[in-house]
Coordinates of C-alpha atoms (C1' of nucleotides) in Angstrom, one line a residue:
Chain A
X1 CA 0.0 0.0 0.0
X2 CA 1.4 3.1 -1.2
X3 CA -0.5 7.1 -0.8
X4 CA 0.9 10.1 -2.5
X5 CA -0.7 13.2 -4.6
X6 CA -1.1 10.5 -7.2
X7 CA -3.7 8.8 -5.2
X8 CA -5.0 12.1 -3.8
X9 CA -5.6 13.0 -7.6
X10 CA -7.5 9.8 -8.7
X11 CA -9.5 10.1 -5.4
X12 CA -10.5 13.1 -5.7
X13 CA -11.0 12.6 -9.1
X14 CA -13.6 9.7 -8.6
X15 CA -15.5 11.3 -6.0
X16 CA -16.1 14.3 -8.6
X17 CA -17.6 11.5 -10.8
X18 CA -19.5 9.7 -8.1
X19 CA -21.3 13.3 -7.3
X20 CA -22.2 14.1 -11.0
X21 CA -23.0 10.4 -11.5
X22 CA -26.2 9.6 -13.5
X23 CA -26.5 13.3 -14.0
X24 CA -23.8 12.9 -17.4
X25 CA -20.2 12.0 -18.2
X26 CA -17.7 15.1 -16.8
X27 CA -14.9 16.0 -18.8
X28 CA -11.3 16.3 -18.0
X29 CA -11.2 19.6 -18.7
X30 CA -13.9 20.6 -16.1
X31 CA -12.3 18.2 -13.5
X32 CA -8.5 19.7 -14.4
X33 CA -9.8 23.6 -14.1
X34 CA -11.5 22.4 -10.6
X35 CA -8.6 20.7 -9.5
X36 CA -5.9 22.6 -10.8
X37 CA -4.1 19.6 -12.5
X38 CA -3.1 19.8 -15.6
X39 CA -5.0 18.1 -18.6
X40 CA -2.7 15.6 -19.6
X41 CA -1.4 14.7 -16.4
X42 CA -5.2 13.9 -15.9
X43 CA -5.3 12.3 -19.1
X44 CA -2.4 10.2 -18.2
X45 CA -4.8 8.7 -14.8
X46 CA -7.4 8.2 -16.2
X47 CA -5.9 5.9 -18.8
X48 CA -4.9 4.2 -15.9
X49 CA -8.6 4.2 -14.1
X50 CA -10.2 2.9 -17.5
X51 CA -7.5 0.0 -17.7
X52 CA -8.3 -0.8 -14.3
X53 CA -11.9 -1.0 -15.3
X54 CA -13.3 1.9 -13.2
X55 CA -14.7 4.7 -15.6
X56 CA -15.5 4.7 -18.7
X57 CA -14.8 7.0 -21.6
X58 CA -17.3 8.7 -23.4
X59 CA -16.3 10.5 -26.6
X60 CA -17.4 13.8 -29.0
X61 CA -19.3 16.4 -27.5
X62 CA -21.3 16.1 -24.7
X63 CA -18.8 13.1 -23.7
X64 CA -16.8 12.8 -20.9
X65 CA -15.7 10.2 -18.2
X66 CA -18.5 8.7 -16.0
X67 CA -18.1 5.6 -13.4
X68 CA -18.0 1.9 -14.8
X69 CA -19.9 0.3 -11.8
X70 CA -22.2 2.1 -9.1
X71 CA -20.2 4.4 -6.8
X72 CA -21.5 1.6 -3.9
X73 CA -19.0 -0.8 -6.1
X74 CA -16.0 1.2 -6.0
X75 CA -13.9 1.4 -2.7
X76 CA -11.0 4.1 -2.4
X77 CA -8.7 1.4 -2.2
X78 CA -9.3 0.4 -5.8
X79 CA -8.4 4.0 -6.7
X80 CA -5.5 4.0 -5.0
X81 CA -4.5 0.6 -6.6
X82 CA -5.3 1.6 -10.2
X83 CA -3.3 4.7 -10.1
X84 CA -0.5 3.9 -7.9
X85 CA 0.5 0.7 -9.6
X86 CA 2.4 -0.6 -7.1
X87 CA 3.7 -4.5 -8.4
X88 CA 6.7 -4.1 -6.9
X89 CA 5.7 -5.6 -2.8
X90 CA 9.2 -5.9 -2.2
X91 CA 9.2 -6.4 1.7
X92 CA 12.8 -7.5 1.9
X93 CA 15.5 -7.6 -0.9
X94 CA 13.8 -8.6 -3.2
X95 CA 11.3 -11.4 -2.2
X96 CA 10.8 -12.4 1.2
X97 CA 14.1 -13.6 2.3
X98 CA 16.0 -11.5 4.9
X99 CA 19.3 -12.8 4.8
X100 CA 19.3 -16.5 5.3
X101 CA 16.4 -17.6 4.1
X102 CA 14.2 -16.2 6.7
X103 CA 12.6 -13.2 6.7
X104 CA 12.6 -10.7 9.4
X105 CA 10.0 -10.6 11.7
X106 CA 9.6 -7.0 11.2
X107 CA 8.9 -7.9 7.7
X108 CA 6.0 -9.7 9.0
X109 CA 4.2 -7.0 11.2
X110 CA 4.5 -4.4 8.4
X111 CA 3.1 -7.2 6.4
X112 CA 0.0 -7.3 8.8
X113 CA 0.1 -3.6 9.2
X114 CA -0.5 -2.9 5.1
X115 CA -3.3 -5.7 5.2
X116 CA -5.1 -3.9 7.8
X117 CA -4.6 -0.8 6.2
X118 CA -5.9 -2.1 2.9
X119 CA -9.0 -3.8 4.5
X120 CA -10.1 -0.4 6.2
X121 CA -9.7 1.7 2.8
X122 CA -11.3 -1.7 0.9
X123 CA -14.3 -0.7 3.2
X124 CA -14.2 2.7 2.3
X125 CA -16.5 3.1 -0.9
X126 CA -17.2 6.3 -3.2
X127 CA -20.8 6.3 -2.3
X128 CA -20.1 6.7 1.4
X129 CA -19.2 10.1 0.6
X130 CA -21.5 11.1 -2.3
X131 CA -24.9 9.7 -1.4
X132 CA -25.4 11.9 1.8
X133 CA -28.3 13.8 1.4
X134 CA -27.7 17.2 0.5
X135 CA -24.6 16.2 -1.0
X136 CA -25.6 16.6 -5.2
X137 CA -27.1 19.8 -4.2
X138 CA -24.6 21.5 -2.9
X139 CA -22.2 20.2 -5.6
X140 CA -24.8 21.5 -8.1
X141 CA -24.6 24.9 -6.4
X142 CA -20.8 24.5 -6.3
X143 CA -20.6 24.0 -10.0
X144 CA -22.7 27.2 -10.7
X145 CA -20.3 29.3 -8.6
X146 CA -17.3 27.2 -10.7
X147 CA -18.3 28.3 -14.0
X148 CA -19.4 24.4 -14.5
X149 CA -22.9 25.3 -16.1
X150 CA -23.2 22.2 -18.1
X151 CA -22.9 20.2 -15.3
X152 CA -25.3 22.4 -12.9
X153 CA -28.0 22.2 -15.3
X154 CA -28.2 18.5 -16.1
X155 CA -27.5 18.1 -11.9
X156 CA -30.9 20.6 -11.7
X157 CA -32.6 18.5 -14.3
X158 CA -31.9 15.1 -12.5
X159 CA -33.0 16.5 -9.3
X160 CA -36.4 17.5 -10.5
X161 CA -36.9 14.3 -12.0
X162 CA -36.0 12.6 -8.3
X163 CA -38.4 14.8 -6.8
X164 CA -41.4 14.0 -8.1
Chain B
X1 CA -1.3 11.6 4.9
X2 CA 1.0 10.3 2.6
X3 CA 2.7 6.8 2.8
X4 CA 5.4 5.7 0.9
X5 CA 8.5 3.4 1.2
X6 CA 10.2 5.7 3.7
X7 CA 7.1 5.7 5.8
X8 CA 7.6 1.6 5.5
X9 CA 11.3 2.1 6.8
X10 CA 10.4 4.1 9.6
X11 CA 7.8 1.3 10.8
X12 CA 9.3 -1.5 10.1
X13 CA 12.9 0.0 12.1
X14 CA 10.3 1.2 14.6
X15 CA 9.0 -2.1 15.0
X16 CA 12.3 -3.9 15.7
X17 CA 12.8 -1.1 18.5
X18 CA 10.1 -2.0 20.0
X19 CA 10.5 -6.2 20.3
X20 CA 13.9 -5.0 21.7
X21 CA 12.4 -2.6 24.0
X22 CA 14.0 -3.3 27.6
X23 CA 16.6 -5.3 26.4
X24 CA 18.7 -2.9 25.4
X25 CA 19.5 -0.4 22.4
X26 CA 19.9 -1.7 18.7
X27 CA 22.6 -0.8 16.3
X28 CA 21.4 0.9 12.9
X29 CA 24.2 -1.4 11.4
X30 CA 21.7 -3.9 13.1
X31 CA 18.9 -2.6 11.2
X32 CA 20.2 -2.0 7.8
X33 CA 21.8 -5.4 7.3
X34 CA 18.5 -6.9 8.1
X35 CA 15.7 -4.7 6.5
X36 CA 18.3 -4.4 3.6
X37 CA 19.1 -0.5 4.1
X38 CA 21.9 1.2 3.6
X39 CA 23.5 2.7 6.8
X40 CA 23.7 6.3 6.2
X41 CA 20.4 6.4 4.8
X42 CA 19.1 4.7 8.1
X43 CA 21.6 7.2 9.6
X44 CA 19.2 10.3 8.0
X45 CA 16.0 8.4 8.9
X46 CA 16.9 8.3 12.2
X47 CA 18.0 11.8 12.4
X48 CA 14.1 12.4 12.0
X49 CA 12.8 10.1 14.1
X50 CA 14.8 11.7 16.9
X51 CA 13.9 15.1 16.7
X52 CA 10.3 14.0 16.8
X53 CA 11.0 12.6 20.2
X54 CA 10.3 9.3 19.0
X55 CA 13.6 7.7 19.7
X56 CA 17.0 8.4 21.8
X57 CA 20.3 7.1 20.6
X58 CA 23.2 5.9 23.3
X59 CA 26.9 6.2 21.9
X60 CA 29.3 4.5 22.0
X61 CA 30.1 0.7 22.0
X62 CA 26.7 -1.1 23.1
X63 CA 24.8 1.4 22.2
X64 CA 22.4 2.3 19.4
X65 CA 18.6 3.4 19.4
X66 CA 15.9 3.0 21.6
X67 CA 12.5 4.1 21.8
X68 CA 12.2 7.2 23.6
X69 CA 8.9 6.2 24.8
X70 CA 6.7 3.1 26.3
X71 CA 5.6 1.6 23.3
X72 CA 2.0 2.2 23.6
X73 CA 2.4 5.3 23.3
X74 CA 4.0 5.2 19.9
X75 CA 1.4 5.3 16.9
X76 CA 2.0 4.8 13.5
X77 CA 0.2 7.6 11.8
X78 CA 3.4 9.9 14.3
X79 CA 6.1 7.4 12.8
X80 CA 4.7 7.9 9.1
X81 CA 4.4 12.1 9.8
X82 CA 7.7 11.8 11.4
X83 CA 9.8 10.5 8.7
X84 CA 7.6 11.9 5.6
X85 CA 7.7 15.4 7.0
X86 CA 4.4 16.4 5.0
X87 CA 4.5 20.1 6.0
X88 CA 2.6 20.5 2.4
X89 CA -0.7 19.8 3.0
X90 CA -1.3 21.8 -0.1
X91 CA -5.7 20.8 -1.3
X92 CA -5.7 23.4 -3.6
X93 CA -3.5 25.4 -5.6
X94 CA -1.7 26.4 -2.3
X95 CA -4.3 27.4 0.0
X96 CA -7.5 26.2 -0.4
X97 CA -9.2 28.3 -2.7
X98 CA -10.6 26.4 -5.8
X99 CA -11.4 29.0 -8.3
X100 CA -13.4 31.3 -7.1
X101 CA -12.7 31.8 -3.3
X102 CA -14.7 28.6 -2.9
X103 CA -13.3 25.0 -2.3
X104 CA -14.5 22.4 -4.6
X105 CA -16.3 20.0 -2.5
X106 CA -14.5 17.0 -3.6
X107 CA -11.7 18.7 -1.5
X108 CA -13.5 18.7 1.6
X109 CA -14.6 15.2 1.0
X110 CA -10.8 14.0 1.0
X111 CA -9.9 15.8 3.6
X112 CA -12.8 14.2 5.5
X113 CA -11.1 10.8 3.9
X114 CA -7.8 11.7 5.0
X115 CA -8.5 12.8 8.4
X116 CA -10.7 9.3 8.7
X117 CA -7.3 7.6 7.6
X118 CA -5.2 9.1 9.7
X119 CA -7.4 8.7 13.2
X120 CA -7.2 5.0 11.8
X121 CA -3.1 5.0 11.9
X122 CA -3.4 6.7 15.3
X123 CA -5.4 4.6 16.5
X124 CA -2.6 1.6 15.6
X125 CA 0.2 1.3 18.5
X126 CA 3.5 0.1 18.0
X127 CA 2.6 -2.3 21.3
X128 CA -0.1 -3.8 19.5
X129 CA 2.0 -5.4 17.1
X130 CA 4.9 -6.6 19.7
X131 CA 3.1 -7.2 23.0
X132 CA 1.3 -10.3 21.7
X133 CA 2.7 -13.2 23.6
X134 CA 5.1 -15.5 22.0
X135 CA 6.6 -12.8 19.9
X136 CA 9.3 -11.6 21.9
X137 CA 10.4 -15.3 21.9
X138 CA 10.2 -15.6 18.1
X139 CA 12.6 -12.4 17.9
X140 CA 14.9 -14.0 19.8
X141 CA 15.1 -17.2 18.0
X142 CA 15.4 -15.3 14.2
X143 CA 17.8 -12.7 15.9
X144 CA 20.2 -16.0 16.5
X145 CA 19.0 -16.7 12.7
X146 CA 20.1 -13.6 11.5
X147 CA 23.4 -12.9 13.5
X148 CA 22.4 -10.5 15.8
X149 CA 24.0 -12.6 18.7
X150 CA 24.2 -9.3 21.1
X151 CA 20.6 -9.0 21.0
X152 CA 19.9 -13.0 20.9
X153 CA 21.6 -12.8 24.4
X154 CA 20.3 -9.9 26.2
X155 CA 16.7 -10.9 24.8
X156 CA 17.1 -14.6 26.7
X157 CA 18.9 -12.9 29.9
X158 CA 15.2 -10.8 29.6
X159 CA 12.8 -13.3 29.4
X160 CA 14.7 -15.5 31.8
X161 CA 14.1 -12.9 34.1
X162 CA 10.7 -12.0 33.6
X163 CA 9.7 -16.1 34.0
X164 CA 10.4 -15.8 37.3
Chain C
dT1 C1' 45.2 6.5 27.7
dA2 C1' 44.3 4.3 23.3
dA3 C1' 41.3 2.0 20.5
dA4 C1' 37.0 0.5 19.1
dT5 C1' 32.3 1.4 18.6
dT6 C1' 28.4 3.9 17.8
dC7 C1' 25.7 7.9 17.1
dC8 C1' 25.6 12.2 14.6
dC9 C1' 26.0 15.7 10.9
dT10 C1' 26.8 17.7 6.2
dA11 C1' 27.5 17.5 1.4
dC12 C1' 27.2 15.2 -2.9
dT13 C1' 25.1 11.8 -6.5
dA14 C1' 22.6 8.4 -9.5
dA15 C1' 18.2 6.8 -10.3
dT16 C1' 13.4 7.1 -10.1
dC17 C1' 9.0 9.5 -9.8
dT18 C1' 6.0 13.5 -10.4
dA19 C1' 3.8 16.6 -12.9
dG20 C1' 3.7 18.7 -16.9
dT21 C1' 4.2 19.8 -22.2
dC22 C1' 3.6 18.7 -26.9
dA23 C1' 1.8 16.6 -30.9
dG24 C1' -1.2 13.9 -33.0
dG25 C1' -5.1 10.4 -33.9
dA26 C1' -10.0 8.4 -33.3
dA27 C1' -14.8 8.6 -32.3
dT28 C1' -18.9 11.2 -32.0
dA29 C1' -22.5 15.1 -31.8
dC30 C1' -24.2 18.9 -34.1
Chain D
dG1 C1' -17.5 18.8 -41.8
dT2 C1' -16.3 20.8 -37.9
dA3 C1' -15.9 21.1 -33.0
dT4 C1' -15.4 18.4 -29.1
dT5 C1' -13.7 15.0 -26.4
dC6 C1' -11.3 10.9 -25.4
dC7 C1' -7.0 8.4 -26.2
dT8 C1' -2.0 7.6 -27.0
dG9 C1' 2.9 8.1 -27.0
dA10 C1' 7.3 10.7 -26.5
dC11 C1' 9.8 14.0 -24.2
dT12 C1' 11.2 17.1 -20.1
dA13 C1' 12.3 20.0 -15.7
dG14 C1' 12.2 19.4 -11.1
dA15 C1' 11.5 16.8 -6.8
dT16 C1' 12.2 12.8 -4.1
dT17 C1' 14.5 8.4 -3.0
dA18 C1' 18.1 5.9 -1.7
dG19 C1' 22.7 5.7 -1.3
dT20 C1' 28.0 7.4 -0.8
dA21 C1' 31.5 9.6 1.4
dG22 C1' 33.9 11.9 5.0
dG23 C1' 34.3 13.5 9.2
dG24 C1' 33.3 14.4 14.1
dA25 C1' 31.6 13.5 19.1
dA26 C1' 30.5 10.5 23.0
dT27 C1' 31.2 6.4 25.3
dT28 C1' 32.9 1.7 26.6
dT29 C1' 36.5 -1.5 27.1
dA30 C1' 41.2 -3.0 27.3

DNA sequence: TAAATTCCCTACTAATCTAGTCAGGAATAC
DNA sequence: GTATTCCTGACTAGATTAGTAGGGAATTTA
């Protein structure tokens, strides 16, 4: 298990997803001039989070990225998987063997450590966040106030339609 | 929060500390030829660890590091802050201003993530890892493994005392 | 007292990662 | 057809990681 901006980026990026989710695919360049990443750094992960299976592209006008699976299906651990890309587990040297042949017991309590620190974020999911009430509201008004009018009006629309 | 190999370092060297607790300091020549580190860079990790109070070295032959306090009251979300030095907590462009004065919300939801993660890692004391019975006994048998013979010894001398 | 051990500190370096730029191509809506 | 958007690959400055090197200070042991 590995965090940095990297993570922090896909994150945040999937949570603006979940919130406009249903509502319409979101593009990049909404999420970069939010976010203040650059385009095709954002580009770049979400390569990654469509490879991993967890958005979909969407393309021409109107297009966008929107989430693969329901937000209830998607844990932050996932995220933090897909962009990280962390093959190498290297605990020791290489592959589990300390010096002769045994591998330090340290090894082995970091090793529990990183599983219980996976299986809390595993349990994390994006809908945790999104689907509080209030919550697509206030991002609608957020958008507004963000120059994200697209966005805001299909998020009105949507919200209507829930209502009645 | 941010947790990278450095972050693992710090732990894992933290963990050993702490199975040797009471018996006596550890050498960072101890360390490193275990975990696989190089000396110096141990040597700079350690410099950090220090001045966050978490550990007190003893000079001269015999000596090495110790933990500068009772185990339990050692967490790993201090360790990881300790040795990654994320002074940068940097949402935003710099300061937490989206766009337009206003934070995007996905912001506020990962810092509501990252706060959740990081009560989690202070939640997590190194004692609970090392305190479990039978484990200070397993040290002692791979420290014999490994070649740390010094600690081997003063480890038996320990439990030897405590069983009676 | 001398020598060995260990922490401690600073400066330098190669390799890797981050975040970004640039340039182009492919699908789709209007 | 044109604008929009995803999609891909190559290249790059700067930061970070992990390690080297060299020296010094405190302490134990002989």
């Amino acid at each position: 298990m590995r965090l940095s901006t990297k993570g922090r980026y896909g994150v945040t990026a999937m949570m603006d997803l979940a919130i406009h989710d249903g509502v319409g695919p979101v593009t990049l360049a909404d999420i970069s001039q939010c976010q203040g990443i650059s385009l095709s750094y954002l580009e770049q992960l979400f390569s990654k989070l469509r490879k991993h299976g967890l958005v979909e592209g969407v393309r021409g006008p109107g297009g966008g990225y929107k989430l693969a699976r329901p937000a209830e299906g998607i844990t932050v651990a996932e995220i933090i998987a897909a962009v990280d890309e962390r093959v190498d587990i290297t605990n020791c040297n290489g592959n589990g063997d300390c010096q002769n042949g045994q591998r330090c017991l340290t090894h082995e309590l970091w090793t529990e450590l990183s599983n219980r620190l996976y299986d809390f974020l595993n349990d994390i999911t994006l809908s945790q966040f999104v689907s509080r009430p209030g919550i697509r509201e206030l991002a609608m008004q957020r958008d507004e106030i963000n120059g994200r009018f697209a966005l805001a009006k299909r998020q009105a629309s949507a919200l209507r339609q829930e209502a009645r």
